[in-house]
């Protein structure tokens, strides 16, 4: 098969995979939403520039795209597992070396190229278009920055993709080597953090954005080619198979959760979390990132609205971010895995919500530490009330809109906008209520029944399950 | 309804399923008596899997009715699925449970009382004890199929609906499974088997239906065909003719 034909086929496959999951319109709207968000974020740039050190905004944007590239690269590598969960036994062109006379090197090369081009068009270009729109209204963003941003964000993104493929290739040969590289990166990152070296000195795409010149662009490209080239030359599809064995922990764990409505389902959720890549640590780790964002938002909000009670705002925002735990819980199975058993979607959702409530102990512990840190320990009462209300309401909205597939449905632009529209007003109301007195935020507890109703109605709504398959 | 309704474990009346403009099942009637090993045959995409989903309440019919063990599967799908065993065509067991944990998980849902003894029996009978402590995601396709087979019969249901149960199994295991199915119906149970492998149906089924493009083209038994000196393959190909996909 010619290189061009494989490339075209992979592009089509990628599009059809997404349009099958989200619908043509739903997926097509995603870049539109991205453009709108980027435009709105651009309008807020003067606010960020007033409270953050110079260069922080652009650094955050480039780091975000680096991480986005890593996630795209990782999805490309894990795609088959994800697709199998979504569609049953899926077969992707990336695995066609097993049945067609195409070398694995050709396939991985075309695959990386396809990922770069496809996601550049869908993720990077819309964001830059949004920035261009924002630049019409914001003097701090010169219009001339757009082409530079297109290149620098693109380079960050490609670096992320190439990095993910590189690390995956290393893992395929030696998990220990991967651990060593990751260890080295962590130590290097820590040393960098305490050093005086600016980020532009280490992050080449950002260096290009800060001072556009040929050298950082060429060096970025060289690094990308080096990482991608390593993956192509040393491609190894024979990943180390897991040979780990486990005793039957499920019954004992189910006894621990005997107080829930479906102990075996709850126990299964925790086994999924523990045995999947990253273990329970990934929950805690994934939680630290949003907590960091909350700190950042608090810093900005306090600057402009001095009367804000930081502990309460922390609790409100924590409630929203905590609802993403539900996405973790629904990551490892689909209802089709249960559809042939005598259970309903509503029953599975209820069990997931019970697992979710147990996981809420993690953010509650965060709050118990954070609120006294912010000053008045008594404010723990309204903070916990606001947190509980928003956590349950936000997960209720997620359940109602997305059922058991939030990781898929929230990529649908319409669903995502509905999600924001359902949650944002309550967040704002609670924030403003807390200004005259932090105790007013305790009103957030009123969202608990709303959340419960949404969960109930969401279960009923998604129980009417009808899949196109014959 | 017929006066002798109780003797049917499956009754489909004018059963129809449309997906948009596509007619998956075109208003068919059939009944299956207790103790039959009934084979639903048809080419790929003929509507076999949709019929199993309709019979087990996994999808709602566009028109018509379906009763399984006397229960309206469309109105009360969970109740319908409670008393029967199902092997779906494509589903695989959950990735991060071990083989034994999966059977215990299903055993809990189906309220199997002697679950430990059942697990022991199935791992031994299907010769896959190695899967007890391994994660389902690490099992071979054949081993996953054995696990799906075991979960369907774990609670010894009086009726089992099984979609391509022999797929991915080696010849030795295929023989064992076929023997199990024949013994199972001899003991008074009923099996509804969907397959496109004609030899299996000809060998073990007591009744067959041939489906193409959602329409039932034939219902009868392999014995009837033999009486007419027709072999199932020739009859099937003649019937499907140029309509096969």
Coordinates of N, CA, C and O in Angstrom, one line a residue, chain A residues 107-184:
Chain A
X107 N 3.9 2.1 9.1 CA 2.6 2.4 9.8 C 2.8 3.4 10.9 O 2.0 4.4 11.0
X108 N 3.8 3.2 11.8 CA 3.9 4.1 12.9 C 4.3 5.5 12.4 O 3.8 6.5 12.9
X109 N 5.1 5.5 11.3 CA 5.5 6.8 10.8 C 4.3 7.6 10.2 O 4.0 8.7 10.5
X110 N 3.5 6.9 9.5 CA 2.2 7.5 8.9 C 1.3 7.9 10.1 O 0.6 8.9 10.0
X111 N 1.2 7.0 11.1 CA 0.3 7.2 12.2 C 0.7 8.5 12.9 O -0.2 9.3 13.2
X112 N 2.0 8.7 13.2 CA 2.4 9.9 13.9 C 2.1 11.2 13.0 O 1.6 12.2 13.5
X113 N 2.4 11.0 11.7 CA 2.1 12.2 10.8 C 0.6 12.5 10.8 O 0.3 13.7 10.8
X114 N -0.2 11.4 10.7 CA -1.6 11.6 10.7 C -2.1 12.3 12.0 O -2.9 13.3 11.9
X115 N -1.6 11.9 13.1 CA -2.0 12.5 14.4 C -1.6 14.0 14.4 O -2.4 14.8 14.9
X116 N -0.4 14.3 14.0 CA 0.1 15.7 14.0 C -0.8 16.5 13.1 O -1.3 17.6 13.5
X117 N -1.1 16.1 11.9 CA -1.9 16.9 11.0 C -3.3 17.1 11.4 O -3.9 18.2 11.5
X118 N -3.9 15.9 11.7 CA -5.3 15.9 12.1 C -5.6 16.8 13.3 O -6.5 17.6 13.3
X119 N -4.9 16.5 14.4 CA -5.1 17.3 15.6 C -4.6 18.7 15.6 O -5.1 19.6 16.3
X120 N -3.7 19.0 14.7 CA -3.2 20.4 14.5 C -4.4 21.2 13.9 O -4.7 22.3 14.4
X121 N -5.1 20.6 13.0 CA -6.3 21.2 12.4 C -7.4 21.4 13.4 O -8.1 22.4 13.4
X122 N -7.6 20.4 14.2 CA -8.8 20.4 15.1 C -8.6 21.0 16.4 O -9.5 21.4 17.1
X123 N -7.3 21.0 16.9 CA -7.0 21.5 18.2 C -6.2 22.8 18.2 O -6.5 23.7 19.0
X124 N -5.2 22.9 17.4 CA -4.4 24.1 17.4 C -4.9 25.2 16.6 O -5.1 26.4 17.1
X125 N -5.3 25.0 15.4 CA -5.8 26.1 14.5 C -7.0 26.8 15.1 O -7.1 28.0 15.2
X126 N -8.0 26.0 15.6 CA -9.2 26.8 16.2 C -8.8 27.7 17.4 O -9.3 28.8 17.5
X127 N -7.8 27.2 18.2 CA -7.4 28.1 19.3 C -6.8 29.3 18.8 O -7.0 30.4 19.4
X128 N -5.9 29.2 17.8 CA -5.3 30.4 17.3 C -6.3 31.3 16.6 O -6.2 32.6 16.7
X129 N -7.3 30.8 16.0 CA -8.3 31.6 15.4 C -9.0 32.4 16.5 O -9.3 33.6 16.3
X130 N -9.3 31.7 17.6 CA -9.9 32.4 18.8 C -9.0 33.5 19.3 O -9.6 34.6 19.6
X131 N -7.7 33.3 19.3 CA -6.8 34.3 19.8 C -6.9 35.5 18.8 O -6.8 36.7 19.2
X132 N -6.9 35.2 17.5 CA -7.0 36.3 16.5 C -8.3 37.1 16.7 O -8.2 38.4 16.7
X133 N -9.4 36.4 17.0 CA -10.6 37.2 17.3 C -10.5 38.0 18.5 O -10.8 39.2 18.5
X134 N -9.9 37.4 19.6 CA -9.6 38.2 20.8 C -8.7 39.4 20.6 O -8.9 40.4 21.2
X135 N -7.8 39.2 19.7 CA -6.8 40.3 19.4 C -7.5 41.6 18.9 O -7.0 42.7 18.9
X136 N -8.7 41.4 18.3 CA -9.4 42.5 17.7 C -9.9 43.4 18.9 O -10.1 44.6 18.7
X137 N -10.0 42.9 20.1 CA -10.5 43.6 21.2 C -9.5 43.9 22.3 O -9.8 44.7 23.2
X138 N -8.4 43.2 22.3 CA -7.4 43.3 23.4 C -6.1 43.8 22.8 O -5.5 43.2 22.0
X139 N -5.8 45.0 23.3 CA -4.5 45.6 22.8 C -3.3 44.8 23.2 O -2.3 44.9 22.4
X140 N -3.4 44.1 24.3 CA -2.2 43.3 24.7 C -1.8 42.2 23.8 O -0.7 41.6 23.9
X141 N -2.8 41.8 22.9 CA -2.5 40.7 22.0 C -2.3 41.3 20.6 O -3.3 41.6 20.0
X142 N -1.1 41.5 20.1 CA -1.0 42.0 18.8 C -1.4 41.0 17.7 O -1.2 39.8 17.9
X143 N -2.0 41.5 16.7 CA -2.5 40.6 15.6 C -1.3 39.8 15.0 O -1.5 38.6 14.6
X144 N -0.2 40.4 15.0 CA 1.0 39.8 14.4 C 1.4 38.5 15.2 O 2.3 37.7 14.7
X145 N 0.9 38.4 16.5 CA 1.3 37.3 17.3 C 0.7 35.9 16.7 O 1.2 34.9 17.0
X146 N -0.4 36.1 16.0 CA -1.1 34.9 15.5 C -0.2 33.9 14.8 O -0.2 32.7 15.2
X147 N 0.4 34.3 13.7 CA 1.2 33.3 13.0 C 2.4 32.7 13.8 O 2.7 31.5 13.7
X148 N 2.9 33.5 14.7 CA 4.0 33.0 15.6 C 3.4 31.9 16.6 O 3.9 30.9 16.8
X149 N 2.2 32.3 17.1 CA 1.5 31.4 18.0 C 1.2 30.1 17.3 O 1.3 29.0 17.9
X150 N 0.7 30.2 16.1 CA 0.4 29.0 15.3 C 1.6 28.0 15.2 O 1.4 26.8 15.4
X151 N 2.7 28.6 15.0 CA 3.9 27.8 14.9 C 4.4 27.3 16.3 O 4.6 26.1 16.4
X152 N 4.4 28.1 17.3 CA 4.9 27.7 18.6 C 4.0 26.8 19.3 O 4.4 25.8 19.9
X153 N 2.7 27.0 19.2 CA 1.7 26.1 19.8 C 1.8 24.7 19.1 O 1.7 23.7 19.7
X154 N 1.9 24.8 17.7 CA 2.0 23.6 16.9 C 3.2 22.8 17.3 O 3.2 21.6 17.5
X155 N 4.4 23.5 17.5 CA 5.6 22.8 17.9 C 5.4 22.1 19.3 O 5.9 21.0 19.5
X156 N 4.8 22.9 20.2 CA 4.6 22.3 21.6 C 3.7 21.0 21.4 O 4.0 20.0 22.1
X157 N 2.7 21.1 20.6 CA 1.8 20.0 20.4 C 2.5 18.8 19.8 O 2.4 17.7 20.3
X158 N 3.2 19.1 18.8 CA 4.0 18.0 18.1 C 5.0 17.4 19.0 O 5.2 16.1 19.0
X159 N 5.6 18.2 19.9 CA 6.6 17.7 20.8 C 5.9 16.7 21.8 O 6.5 15.7 22.1
X160 N 4.7 17.1 22.2 CA 3.9 16.2 23.1 C 3.6 14.9 22.5 O 3.8 13.8 23.1
X161 N 3.2 15.0 21.2 CA 2.8 13.7 20.5 C 4.1 12.8 20.3 O 4.1 11.7 20.7
X162 N 5.2 13.5 19.9 CA 6.4 12.7 19.6 C 6.9 12.2 21.0 O 7.4 11.0 21.0
X163 N 6.8 13.0 22.0 CA 7.3 12.5 23.3 C 6.5 11.3 23.8 O 7.1 10.3 24.3
X164 N 5.2 11.3 23.6 CA 4.4 10.2 24.0 C 4.8 8.9 23.3 O 4.9 7.8 23.8
X165 N 5.0 9.0 22.0 CA 5.4 7.9 21.2 C 6.8 7.4 21.6 O 7.0 6.2 21.7
X166 N 7.7 8.3 21.9 CA 9.0 8.0 22.3 C 9.0 7.2 23.6 O 9.6 6.1 23.7
X167 N 8.2 7.7 24.6 CA 8.1 7.0 25.9 C 7.5 5.6 25.8 O 7.9 4.7 26.4
X168 N 6.5 5.6 24.9 CA 5.8 4.3 24.6 C 6.8 3.3 24.0 O 6.8 2.1 24.4
X169 N 7.6 3.7 23.1 CA 8.6 2.8 22.5 C 9.6 2.3 23.5 O 10.0 1.1 23.5
X170 N 10.1 3.2 24.3 CA 11.0 2.8 25.4 C 10.4 1.8 26.3 O 11.0 0.8 26.6
X171 N 9.1 2.0 26.6 CA 8.4 1.1 27.5 C 8.3 -0.3 26.8 O 8.4 -1.3 27.5
X172 N 8.0 -0.3 25.5 CA 7.9 -1.5 24.8 C 9.1 -2.4 24.9 O 9.1 -3.6 24.8
X173 N 10.3 -1.7 25.0 CA 11.5 -2.5 25.0 C 11.9 -2.8 26.5 O 12.4 -3.8 26.8
X174 N 11.7 -1.8 27.4 CA 12.1 -1.9 28.7 C 11.4 -1.0 29.7 O 11.6 0.2 29.7
X175 N 10.4 -1.6 30.4 CA 9.7 -0.7 31.4 C 10.7 0.0 32.4 O 10.4 1.1 32.9
X176 N 11.8 -0.7 32.7 CA 12.8 -0.1 33.6 C 13.4 1.1 33.0 O 13.6 2.1 33.7
X177 N 13.7 1.0 31.7 CA 14.3 2.2 31.1 C 13.3 3.4 31.1 O 13.7 4.5 31.3
X178 N 12.1 3.1 30.9 CA 11.1 4.1 31.0 C 11.0 4.7 32.4 O 11.0 6.0 32.5
X179 N 11.0 3.9 33.4 CA 11.0 4.4 34.8 C 12.2 5.3 35.0 O 12.1 6.3 35.7
X180 N 13.4 4.9 34.5 CA 14.6 5.7 34.7 C 14.5 7.0 34.0 O 14.9 8.0 34.6
X181 N 13.9 7.0 32.8 CA 13.8 8.3 32.0 C 12.8 9.2 32.8 O 13.0 10.4 33.0
X182 N 11.7 8.6 33.3 CA 10.7 9.4 34.0 C 11.3 10.0 35.3 O 11.1 11.1 35.6
X183 N 12.1 9.1 35.9 CA 12.8 9.6 37.2 C 13.7 10.7 36.9 O 13.8 11.7 37.6
X184 N 14.5 10.6 35.8 CA 15.4 11.6 35.3 C 14.6 12.9 35.1 O 15.0 14.0 35.5

